[in-house]
Amino acid sequence: KKIIFSATQPSGKITLGNYLGALRNWVSLQEDYHALYCVADEHAITVRQDPAALRRQTLELYAQFIACGLDPEKSTIFIQSHVPQHAELAWTLNCYTMYGELSRMTQFKDKSAAHADNVNAGLFTYPSLMAADILLYQTDLVPVGEDQRQHVELTRNIAQRFNGIYGEVFTMPEAYIPKVAARVMSLSEPDKKMSKSSTNENSYILVMDPPEVILRKFKRAVTDSEGGVYRSPDKPGVSNLIEIYAAVTGKSPEAVEQEFSGQGYGAFKPAVGEAVVEALRPIREETQRLLADKAYLESLYRQGAEKAAAMANRTLRKVHKKVGFVPR
Ligand code: TYM
């Protein structure tokens, strides 16, 4: 079976963008692949986190993975810091990752501008930890949203460089980006991606938002004064809403344009809100149910970490041998 790896950071609550761009697609992929899914808590501390909040968000995100339909029997679902091989391989990969490469990462440029008071080394070498996540499991496919494409490309460059020196150690991974909703945009500034780090709460939908909040946020979503429900580069707000509606209903964007042709935003925006409420409702309810059973969650993430570590060790041993470390 081919191998899939992906991860999400528990830095805050996950958004509709995380769900549509990533998580939702992970569920269908686990049928045909050996899938590993990870809560990337080590990545999260590249920006300052409140410890109690990080712990809570990590468990909530883990519960959401399961609530979305990830199956701990089929897939390996774990917390990054529970598998120390990630940080270990990241160190070695750091020595095969160039300063220039890391400097060119757009996420680093954005985040170092946004957190100018804390441009730490972890924020800079974040992509080599992500490369370690992926390469540890000999991953074939990495399902992510559009914003992570550059990091997967860098992972390929690191793998290629390492393999070029030592022979075929790492499988060459490929990004797998969805056709619809690969880049869900902000509801208030539709030229920016929807992000949980925005200071404007109306710009994003959280998976855990209650229905009335979701409906209100969609009613306030920025559109334009032209009035037609169709996609166009000069209608980024409406185009985004069409993509969201298409993604949650499973319809094509063209079918959505047809469905609402001749109708105004007064009809369209609430319809998008309702569709999103219905798509997220079961996930929100199941997450709450799971969070009430901490012992069950604990048994799942322990078992996940054990399975992951067994796979990770095989790669790590190979890497250590290649670079010349004395076997333990
Ligand atoms: P993160 O936690 O920012 O986002 C998790 C996933 O959600 C996708 N995503 C979006 N998709 C569509 N529209 C949006 N507005 C949107 N915002 C986020 C992201 O592309 C991602 O797939 N570095 C990663 C986490 C990570 C990882 C990995 C991913 C750590 N190690 C190894 C893949 C493989 C991150 O910060 O994603």
mmCIF file of N, CA and C in Angstrom, residues 122-247:
data_model
loop_
_atom_site.group_PDB
_atom_site.id
_atom_site.type_symbol
_atom_site.label_atom_id
_atom_site.label_comp_id
_atom_site.label_asym_id
_atom_site.label_seq_id
_atom_site.Cartn_x
_atom_site.Cartn_y
_atom_site.Cartn_z
ATOM 1 N N GLY A 122 13.495 28.055 15.537
ATOM 2 C CA GLY A 122 12.488 27.051 15.205
ATOM 3 C C GLY A 122 11.554 27.521 14.102
ATOM 4 N N LEU A 123 11.214 28.788 14.122
ATOM 5 C CA LEU A 123 10.349 29.336 13.075
ATOM 6 C C LEU A 123 11.059 29.237 11.720
ATOM 7 N N PHE A 124 12.372 29.464 11.756
ATOM 8 C CA PHE A 124 13.172 29.421 10.532
ATOM 9 C C PHE A 124 13.322 27.988 10.000
ATOM 10 N N THR A 125 13.580 27.034 10.910
ATOM 11 C CA THR A 125 13.831 25.648 10.474
ATOM 12 C C THR A 125 12.564 24.786 10.511
ATOM 13 N N TYR A 126 11.445 25.419 10.709
ATOM 14 C CA TYR A 126 10.133 24.755 10.670
ATOM 15 C C TYR A 126 10.021 23.785 9.479
ATOM 16 N N PRO A 127 10.428 24.210 8.256
ATOM 17 C CA PRO A 127 10.272 23.286 7.114
ATOM 18 C C PRO A 127 11.135 22.025 7.216
ATOM 19 N N SER A 128 12.279 22.057 7.924
ATOM 20 C CA SER A 128 13.028 20.788 8.017
ATOM 21 C C SER A 128 12.374 19.833 9.009
ATOM 22 N N LEU A 129 11.658 20.352 10.000
ATOM 23 C CA LEU A 129 10.856 19.472 10.859
ATOM 24 C C LEU A 129 9.699 18.882 10.048
ATOM 25 N N MET A 130 9.112 19.694 9.202
ATOM 26 C CA MET A 130 8.025 19.190 8.353
ATOM 27 C C MET A 130 8.557 18.143 7.375
ATOM 28 N N ALA A 131 9.752 18.352 6.851
ATOM 29 C CA ALA A 131 10.371 17.358 5.965
ATOM 30 C C ALA A 131 10.606 16.061 6.738
ATOM 31 N N ALA A 132 11.032 16.177 7.993
ATOM 32 C CA ALA A 132 11.253 14.988 8.818
ATOM 33 C C ALA A 132 9.940 14.235 9.020
ATOM 34 N N ASP A 133 8.856 14.969 9.324
ATOM 35 C CA ASP A 133 7.530 14.351 9.478
ATOM 36 C C ASP A 133 7.233 13.455 8.274
ATOM 37 N N ILE A 134 7.442 14.025 7.111
ATOM 38 C CA ILE A 134 7.045 13.358 5.863
ATOM 39 C C ILE A 134 7.999 12.208 5.525
ATOM 40 N N LEU A 135 9.303 12.463 5.616
ATOM 41 C CA LEU A 135 10.295 11.493 5.130
ATOM 42 C C LEU A 135 10.462 10.300 6.081
ATOM 43 N N LEU A 136 10.167 10.494 7.357
ATOM 44 C CA LEU A 136 10.281 9.403 8.346
ATOM 45 C C LEU A 136 9.480 8.170 7.952
ATOM 46 N N TYR A 137 8.360 8.385 7.268
ATOM 47 C CA TYR A 137 7.434 7.276 6.985
ATOM 48 C C TYR A 137 7.494 6.816 5.539
ATOM 49 N N GLN A 138 8.499 7.274 4.792
ATOM 50 C CA GLN A 138 8.620 6.897 3.365
ATOM 51 C C GLN A 138 7.315 7.232 2.635
ATOM 52 N N THR A 139 6.838 8.450 2.890
ATOM 53 C CA THR A 139 5.543 8.905 2.381
ATOM 54 C C THR A 139 5.537 9.081 0.864
ATOM 55 N N ASP A 140 4.449 8.610 0.236
ATOM 56 C CA ASP A 140 4.269 8.836 -1.199
ATOM 57 C C ASP A 140 3.488 10.120 -1.469
ATOM 58 N N LEU A 141 2.441 10.358 -0.656
ATOM 59 C CA LEU A 141 1.516 11.445 -0.953
ATOM 60 C C LEU A 141 1.255 12.297 0.291
ATOM 61 N N VAL A 142 1.233 13.620 0.118
ATOM 62 C CA VAL A 142 1.013 14.536 1.233
ATOM 63 C C VAL A 142 -0.210 15.404 0.929
ATOM 64 N N PRO A 143 -1.392 15.043 1.437
ATOM 65 C CA PRO A 143 -2.579 15.846 1.158
ATOM 66 C C PRO A 143 -2.589 17.135 1.988
ATOM 67 N N VAL A 144 -2.487 18.261 1.320
ATOM 68 C CA VAL A 144 -2.433 19.567 1.989
ATOM 69 C C VAL A 144 -3.169 20.606 1.152
ATOM 70 N N GLY A 145 -3.429 21.760 1.753
ATOM 71 C CA GLY A 145 -3.959 22.905 1.016
ATOM 72 C C GLY A 145 -2.827 23.583 0.246
ATOM 73 N N GLU A 146 -3.225 24.487 -0.623
ATOM 74 C CA GLU A 146 -2.285 25.165 -1.520
ATOM 75 C C GLU A 146 -1.126 25.840 -0.770
ATOM 76 N N ASP A 147 -1.391 26.379 0.419
ATOM 77 C CA ASP A 147 -0.356 27.151 1.122
ATOM 78 C C ASP A 147 0.828 26.291 1.579
ATOM 79 N N GLN A 148 0.681 24.974 1.580
ATOM 80 C CA GLN A 148 1.791 24.107 2.022
ATOM 81 C C GLN A 148 2.588 23.529 0.861
ATOM 82 N N ARG A 149 2.234 23.901 -0.359
ATOM 83 C CA ARG A 149 2.899 23.340 -1.538
ATOM 84 C C ARG A 149 4.411 23.603 -1.501
ATOM 85 N N GLN A 150 4.782 24.833 -1.148
ATOM 86 C CA GLN A 150 6.200 25.199 -1.150
ATOM 87 C C GLN A 150 7.005 24.356 -0.146
ATOM 88 N N HIS A 151 6.396 24.053 1.002
ATOM 89 C CA HIS A 151 7.100 23.235 1.999
ATOM 90 C C HIS A 151 7.301 21.802 1.509
ATOM 91 N N VAL A 152 6.325 21.289 0.769
ATOM 92 C CA VAL A 152 6.467 19.930 0.233
ATOM 93 C C VAL A 152 7.546 19.921 -0.859
ATOM 94 N N GLU A 153 7.609 20.984 -1.648
ATOM 95 C CA GLU A 153 8.673 21.096 -2.663
ATOM 96 C C GLU A 153 10.045 21.084 -1.994
ATOM 97 N N LEU A 154 10.177 21.831 -0.907
ATOM 98 C CA LEU A 154 11.465 21.868 -0.192
ATOM 99 C C LEU A 154 11.795 20.469 0.357
ATOM 100 N N THR A 155 10.771 19.775 0.863
ATOM 101 C CA THR A 155 10.978 18.409 1.351
ATOM 102 C C THR A 155 11.563 17.531 0.245
ATOM 103 N N ARG A 156 11.040 17.691 -0.961
ATOM 104 C CA ARG A 156 11.563 16.914 -2.095
ATOM 105 C C ARG A 156 13.021 17.271 -2.374
ATOM 106 N N ASN A 157 13.342 18.546 -2.290
ATOM 107 C CA ASN A 157 14.735 18.959 -2.533
ATOM 108 C C ASN A 157 15.677 18.378 -1.491
ATOM 109 N N ILE A 158 15.225 18.363 -0.233
ATOM 110 C CA ILE A 158 16.065 17.804 0.832
ATOM 111 C C ILE A 158 16.253 16.297 0.595
ATOM 112 N N ALA A 159 15.164 15.608 0.272
ATOM 113 C CA ALA A 159 15.231 14.156 0.027
ATOM 114 C C ALA A 159 16.178 13.853 -1.135
ATOM 115 N N GLN A 160 16.055 14.665 -2.178
ATOM 116 C CA GLN A 160 16.881 14.459 -3.363
ATOM 117 C C GLN A 160 18.364 14.661 -3.037
ATOM 118 N N ARG A 161 18.637 15.686 -2.260
ATOM 119 C CA ARG A 161 20.024 15.973 -1.884
ATOM 120 C C ARG A 161 20.593 14.813 -1.058
ATOM 121 N N PHE A 162 19.813 14.351 -0.092
ATOM 122 C CA PHE A 162 20.263 13.272 0.785
ATOM 123 C C PHE A 162 20.467 11.978 -0.017
ATOM 124 N N ASN A 163 19.476 11.637 -0.840
ATOM 125 C CA ASN A 163 19.575 10.430 -1.666
ATOM 126 C C ASN A 163 20.741 10.531 -2.639
ATOM 127 N N GLY A 164 20.991 11.736 -3.115
ATOM 128 C CA GLY A 164 22.092 11.938 -4.062
ATOM 129 C C GLY A 164 23.437 11.600 -3.433
ATOM 130 N N ILE A 165 23.568 11.842 -2.151
ATOM 131 C CA ILE A 165 24.826 11.567 -1.452
ATOM 132 C C ILE A 165 24.906 10.108 -1.014
ATOM 133 N N TYR A 166 23.782 9.569 -0.463
ATOM 134 C CA TYR A 166 23.841 8.280 0.238
ATOM 135 C C TYR A 166 23.113 7.131 -0.461
ATOM 136 N N GLY A 167 22.501 7.391 -1.614
ATOM 137 C CA GLY A 167 21.686 6.339 -2.251
ATOM 138 C C GLY A 167 20.230 6.479 -1.853
ATOM 139 N N GLU A 168 19.366 5.534 -2.297
ATOM 140 C CA GLU A 168 17.919 5.682 -2.099
ATOM 141 C C GLU A 168 17.527 5.428 -0.647
ATOM 142 N N VAL A 169 17.528 6.455 0.153
ATOM 143 C CA VAL A 169 17.127 6.322 1.550
ATOM 144 C C VAL A 169 15.650 6.736 1.714
ATOM 145 N N PHE A 170 15.289 7.850 1.067
ATOM 146 C CA PHE A 170 13.937 8.402 1.235
ATOM 147 C C PHE A 170 13.097 8.213 -0.027
ATOM 148 N N THR A 171 11.830 7.870 0.159
ATOM 149 C CA THR A 171 10.849 7.908 -0.930
ATOM 150 C C THR A 171 10.577 9.362 -1.285
ATOM 151 N N MET A 172 10.418 9.645 -2.568
ATOM 152 C CA MET A 172 10.149 11.019 -3.000
ATOM 153 C C MET A 172 8.660 11.321 -2.834
ATOM 154 N N PRO A 173 8.282 12.224 -1.913
ATOM 155 C CA PRO A 173 6.854 12.487 -1.677
ATOM 156 C C PRO A 173 6.299 13.488 -2.689
ATOM 157 N N GLU A 174 4.990 13.471 -2.827
ATOM 158 C CA GLU A 174 4.340 14.412 -3.722
ATOM 159 C C GLU A 174 3.182 15.104 -3.007
ATOM 160 N N ALA A 175 3.002 16.394 -3.257
ATOM 161 C CA ALA A 175 1.856 17.101 -2.669
ATOM 162 C C ALA A 175 0.591 16.662 -3.383
ATOM 163 N N TYR A 176 -0.496 16.549 -2.621
ATOM 164 C CA TYR A 176 -1.784 16.173 -3.186
ATOM 165 C C TYR A 176 -2.767 17.260 -2.772
ATOM 166 N N ILE A 177 -3.116 18.103 -3.739
ATOM 167 C CA ILE A 177 -3.900 19.308 -3.427
ATOM 168 C C ILE A 177 -5.282 19.209 -4.060
ATOM 169 N N PRO A 178 -6.356 19.441 -3.271
ATOM 170 C CA PRO A 178 -7.710 19.237 -3.797
ATOM 171 C C PRO A 178 -8.051 20.215 -4.925
ATOM 172 N N LYS A 179 -9.008 19.812 -5.779
ATOM 173 C CA LYS A 179 -9.396 20.678 -6.910
ATOM 174 C C LYS A 179 -10.299 21.808 -6.433
ATOM 175 N N VAL A 180 -11.173 21.519 -5.477
ATOM 176 C CA VAL A 180 -12.063 22.556 -4.941
ATOM 177 C C VAL A 180 -11.625 22.870 -3.510
ATOM 178 N N ALA A 181 -11.637 24.155 -3.158
ATOM 179 C CA ALA A 181 -11.371 24.597 -1.781
ATOM 180 C C ALA A 181 -9.931 24.341 -1.327
ATOM 181 N N ALA A 182 -8.977 24.368 -2.265
ATOM 182 C CA ALA A 182 -7.562 24.216 -1.903
ATOM 183 C C ALA A 182 -7.067 25.467 -1.190
ATOM 184 N N ARG A 183 -7.792 26.560 -1.387
ATOM 185 C CA ARG A 183 -7.423 27.810 -0.754
ATOM 186 C C ARG A 183 -8.699 28.571 -0.402
ATOM 187 N N VAL A 184 -9.252 28.281 0.762
ATOM 188 C CA VAL A 184 -10.463 28.966 1.222
ATOM 189 C C VAL A 184 -10.051 30.356 1.689
ATOM 190 N N MET A 185 -10.760 31.378 1.214
ATOM 191 C CA MET A 185 -10.345 32.749 1.493
ATOM 192 C C MET A 185 -11.076 33.331 2.708
ATOM 193 N N SER A 186 -10.505 34.398 3.232
ATOM 194 C CA SER A 186 -11.089 35.139 4.343
ATOM 195 C C SER A 186 -12.471 35.675 3.949
ATOM 196 N N LEU A 187 -13.424 35.671 4.888
ATOM 197 C CA LEU A 187 -14.758 36.185 4.585
ATOM 198 C C LEU A 187 -14.801 37.708 4.595
ATOM 199 N N SER A 188 -13.838 38.350 5.255
ATOM 200 C CA SER A 188 -13.854 39.810 5.326
ATOM 201 C C SER A 188 -12.857 40.464 4.361
ATOM 202 N N GLU A 189 -11.750 39.748 4.072
ATOM 203 C CA GLU A 189 -10.791 40.251 3.072
ATOM 204 C C GLU A 189 -10.502 39.116 2.100
ATOM 205 N N PRO A 190 -11.376 38.939 1.109
ATOM 206 C CA PRO A 190 -11.309 37.728 0.276
ATOM 207 C C PRO A 190 -10.071 37.619 -0.623
ATOM 208 N N ASP A 191 -9.135 38.550 -0.508
ATOM 209 C CA ASP A 191 -7.870 38.375 -1.249
ATOM 210 C C ASP A 191 -6.817 37.713 -0.357
ATOM 211 N N LYS A 192 -7.189 37.398 0.905
ATOM 212 C CA LYS A 192 -6.272 36.700 1.812
ATOM 213 C C LYS A 192 -6.850 35.343 2.160
ATOM 214 N N LYS A 193 -5.964 34.379 2.524
ATOM 215 C CA LYS A 193 -6.498 33.053 2.870
ATOM 216 C C LYS A 193 -7.176 33.109 4.243
ATOM 217 N N MET A 194 -8.187 32.260 4.417
ATOM 218 C CA MET A 194 -8.839 32.152 5.721
ATOM 219 C C MET A 194 -7.831 31.578 6.707
ATOM 220 N N SER A 195 -7.624 32.309 7.816
ATOM 221 C CA SER A 195 -6.590 31.882 8.755
ATOM 222 C C SER A 195 -7.036 32.132 10.183
ATOM 223 N N LYS A 196 -6.764 31.135 11.057
ATOM 224 C CA LYS A 196 -7.171 31.265 12.452
ATOM 225 C C LYS A 196 -6.338 32.316 13.169
ATOM 226 N N SER A 197 -5.221 32.745 12.563
ATOM 227 C CA SER A 197 -4.399 33.743 13.239
ATOM 228 C C SER A 197 -4.857 35.170 12.944
ATOM 229 N N SER A 198 -5.916 35.324 12.134
ATOM 230 C CA SER A 198 -6.455 36.667 11.886
ATOM 231 C C SER A 198 -7.037 37.258 13.171
ATOM 232 N N THR A 199 -6.928 38.583 13.315
ATOM 233 C CA THR A 199 -7.464 39.231 14.505
ATOM 234 C C THR A 199 -8.967 39.527 14.368
ATOM 235 N N ASN A 200 -9.484 39.411 13.146
ATOM 236 C CA ASN A 200 -10.902 39.662 12.918
ATOM 237 C C ASN A 200 -11.683 38.340 12.916
ATOM 238 N N GLU A 201 -12.472 38.121 13.969
ATOM 239 C CA GLU A 201 -13.181 36.852 14.128
ATOM 240 C C GLU A 201 -14.203 36.595 13.031
ATOM 241 N N ASN A 202 -14.650 37.675 12.370
ATOM 242 C CA ASN A 202 -15.626 37.494 11.301
ATOM 243 C C ASN A 202 -14.992 37.008 10.004
ATOM 244 N N SER A 203 -13.654 36.957 9.977
ATOM 245 C CA SER A 203 -12.977 36.582 8.734
ATOM 246 C C SER A 203 -12.903 35.070 8.563
ATOM 247 N N TYR A 204 -13.071 34.329 9.667
ATOM 248 C CA TYR A 204 -12.973 32.874 9.558
ATOM 249 C C TYR A 204 -14.155 32.170 10.219
ATOM 250 N N ILE A 205 -14.403 30.946 9.743
ATOM 251 C CA ILE A 205 -15.388 30.054 10.363
ATOM 252 C C ILE A 205 -14.600 28.980 11.092
ATOM 253 N N LEU A 206 -14.890 28.779 12.364
ATOM 254 C CA LEU A 206 -14.267 27.679 13.094
ATOM 255 C C LEU A 206 -15.169 26.447 13.004
ATOM 256 N N VAL A 207 -14.537 25.285 12.951
ATOM 257 C CA VAL A 207 -15.313 24.050 12.908
ATOM 258 C C VAL A 207 -16.217 23.954 14.146
ATOM 259 N N MET A 208 -15.760 24.536 15.271
ATOM 260 C CA MET A 208 -16.536 24.461 16.512
ATOM 261 C C MET A 208 -17.489 25.650 16.700
ATOM 262 N N ASP A 209 -17.578 26.571 15.743
ATOM 263 C CA ASP A 209 -18.521 27.688 15.872
ATOM 264 C C ASP A 209 -19.952 27.164 15.955
ATOM 265 N N PRO A 210 -20.785 27.722 16.877
ATOM 266 C CA PRO A 210 -22.196 27.324 16.914
ATOM 267 C C PRO A 210 -22.932 27.838 15.670
ATOM 268 N N PRO A 211 -24.027 27.156 15.294
ATOM 269 C CA PRO A 211 -24.758 27.497 14.063
ATOM 270 C C PRO A 211 -25.075 28.983 13.909
ATOM 271 N N GLU A 212 -25.547 29.623 14.987
ATOM 272 C CA GLU A 212 -25.966 31.023 14.818
ATOM 273 C C GLU A 212 -24.766 31.912 14.485
ATOM 274 N N VAL A 213 -23.595 31.547 14.994
ATOM 275 C CA VAL A 213 -22.391 32.321 14.694
ATOM 276 C C VAL A 213 -21.987 32.131 13.232
ATOM 277 N N ILE A 214 -22.074 30.897 12.768
ATOM 278 C CA ILE A 214 -21.729 30.610 11.367
ATOM 279 C C ILE A 214 -22.658 31.388 10.429
ATOM 280 N N LEU A 215 -23.967 31.345 10.722
ATOM 281 C CA LEU A 215 -24.935 32.044 9.870
ATOM 282 C C LEU A 215 -24.657 33.543 9.849
ATOM 283 N N ARG A 216 -24.350 34.106 11.030
ATOM 284 C CA ARG A 216 -24.084 35.542 11.115
ATOM 285 C C ARG A 216 -22.830 35.905 10.305
ATOM 286 N N LYS A 217 -21.779 35.094 10.440
ATOM 287 C CA LYS A 217 -20.540 35.403 9.725
ATOM 288 C C LYS A 217 -20.736 35.362 8.209
ATOM 289 N N PHE A 218 -21.542 34.398 7.730
ATOM 290 C CA PHE A 218 -21.782 34.353 6.281
ATOM 291 C C PHE A 218 -22.647 35.521 5.824
ATOM 292 N N LYS A 219 -23.597 35.957 6.659
ATOM 293 C CA LYS A 219 -24.421 37.117 6.269
ATOM 294 C C LYS A 219 -23.555 38.362 6.138
ATOM 295 N N ARG A 220 -22.493 38.432 6.970
ATOM 296 C CA ARG A 220 -21.619 39.610 6.929
ATOM 297 C C ARG A 220 -20.494 39.485 5.910
ATOM 298 N N ALA A 221 -20.381 38.331 5.264
ATOM 299 C CA ALA A 221 -19.251 38.105 4.347
ATOM 300 C C ALA A 221 -19.192 39.203 3.281
ATOM 301 N N VAL A 222 -17.986 39.672 3.018
ATOM 302 C CA VAL A 222 -17.790 40.740 2.029
ATOM 303 C C VAL A 222 -18.029 40.185 0.620
ATOM 304 N N THR A 223 -18.861 40.888 -0.160
ATOM 305 C CA THR A 223 -19.086 40.485 -1.554
ATOM 306 C C THR A 223 -18.708 41.645 -2.463
ATOM 307 N N ASP A 224 -19.656 42.116 -3.295
ATOM 308 C CA ASP A 224 -19.390 43.270 -4.158
ATOM 309 C C ASP A 224 -20.726 43.899 -4.501
ATOM 310 N N SER A 225 -20.716 44.973 -5.254
ATOM 311 C CA SER A 225 -21.989 45.665 -5.518
ATOM 312 C C SER A 225 -22.605 45.237 -6.847
ATOM 313 N N GLU A 226 -21.925 44.304 -7.534
ATOM 314 C CA GLU A 226 -22.402 43.931 -8.877
ATOM 315 C C GLU A 226 -23.647 43.044 -8.811
ATOM 316 N N GLY A 227 -23.660 42.117 -7.848
ATOM 317 C CA GLY A 227 -24.924 41.415 -7.558
ATOM 318 C C GLY A 227 -25.112 40.017 -8.108
ATOM 319 N N GLY A 228 -24.307 39.561 -9.061
ATOM 320 C CA GLY A 228 -24.519 38.235 -9.668
ATOM 321 C C GLY A 228 -23.743 37.138 -8.964
ATOM 322 N N VAL A 229 -24.351 35.938 -8.901
ATOM 323 C CA VAL A 229 -23.699 34.798 -8.258
ATOM 324 C C VAL A 229 -22.934 33.994 -9.321
ATOM 325 N N TYR A 230 -21.710 34.436 -9.635
ATOM 326 C CA TYR A 230 -20.829 33.677 -10.531
ATOM 327 C C TYR A 230 -19.383 34.020 -10.185
ATOM 328 N N ARG A 231 -18.481 33.145 -10.621
ATOM 329 C CA ARG A 231 -17.068 33.333 -10.290
ATOM 330 C C ARG A 231 -16.382 34.249 -11.303
ATOM 331 N N SER A 232 -15.524 35.112 -10.782
ATOM 332 C CA SER A 232 -14.767 36.003 -11.655
ATOM 333 C C SER A 232 -13.631 36.586 -10.812
ATOM 334 N N PRO A 233 -12.467 36.854 -11.456
ATOM 335 C CA PRO A 233 -11.324 37.371 -10.695
ATOM 336 C C PRO A 233 -11.641 38.688 -9.968
ATOM 337 N N ASP A 234 -12.586 39.484 -10.517
ATOM 338 C CA ASP A 234 -12.897 40.733 -9.821
ATOM 339 C C ASP A 234 -14.053 40.564 -8.833
ATOM 340 N N LYS A 235 -14.438 39.311 -8.580
ATOM 341 C CA LYS A 235 -15.445 39.027 -7.546
ATOM 342 C C LYS A 235 -14.897 37.967 -6.584
ATOM 343 N N PRO A 236 -13.790 38.296 -5.874
ATOM 344 C CA PRO A 236 -13.147 37.281 -5.028
ATOM 345 C C PRO A 236 -14.045 36.810 -3.878
ATOM 346 N N GLY A 237 -14.843 37.689 -3.318
ATOM 347 C CA GLY A 237 -15.714 37.302 -2.204
ATOM 348 C C GLY A 237 -16.756 36.283 -2.641
ATOM 349 N N VAL A 238 -17.456 36.601 -3.728
ATOM 350 C CA VAL A 238 -18.506 35.710 -4.236
ATOM 351 C C VAL A 238 -17.888 34.397 -4.738
ATOM 352 N N SER A 239 -16.750 34.500 -5.410
ATOM 353 C CA SER A 239 -16.088 33.289 -5.911
ATOM 354 C C SER A 239 -15.760 32.344 -4.757
ATOM 355 N N ASN A 240 -15.293 32.923 -3.657
ATOM 356 C CA ASN A 240 -14.956 32.121 -2.478
ATOM 357 C C ASN A 240 -16.199 31.437 -1.913
ATOM 358 N N LEU A 241 -17.307 32.193 -1.829
ATOM 359 C CA LEU A 241 -18.542 31.603 -1.290
ATOM 360 C C LEU A 241 -19.042 30.479 -2.190
ATOM 361 N N ILE A 242 -18.885 30.641 -3.489
ATOM 362 C CA ILE A 242 -19.302 29.587 -4.423
ATOM 363 C C ILE A 242 -18.460 28.329 -4.193
ATOM 364 N N GLU A 243 -17.157 28.516 -4.037
ATOM 365 C CA GLU A 243 -16.261 27.367 -3.791
ATOM 366 C C GLU A 243 -16.636 26.647 -2.494
ATOM 367 N N ILE A 244 -16.928 27.445 -1.464
ATOM 368 C CA ILE A 244 -17.282 26.845 -0.172
ATOM 369 C C ILE A 244 -18.576 26.046 -0.299
ATOM 370 N N TYR A 245 -19.569 26.669 -0.938
ATOM 371 C CA TYR A 245 -20.865 25.997 -1.094
ATOM 372 C C TYR A 245 -20.700 24.708 -1.909
ATOM 373 N N ALA A 246 -19.895 24.799 -2.975
ATOM 374 C CA ALA A 246 -19.648 23.624 -3.811
ATOM 375 C C ALA A 246 -18.972 22.526 -2.986
ATOM 376 N N ALA A 247 -17.975 22.918 -2.202
ATOM 377 C CA ALA A 247 -17.215 21.921 -1.441
ATOM 378 C C ALA A 247 -18.092 21.217 -0.403
#
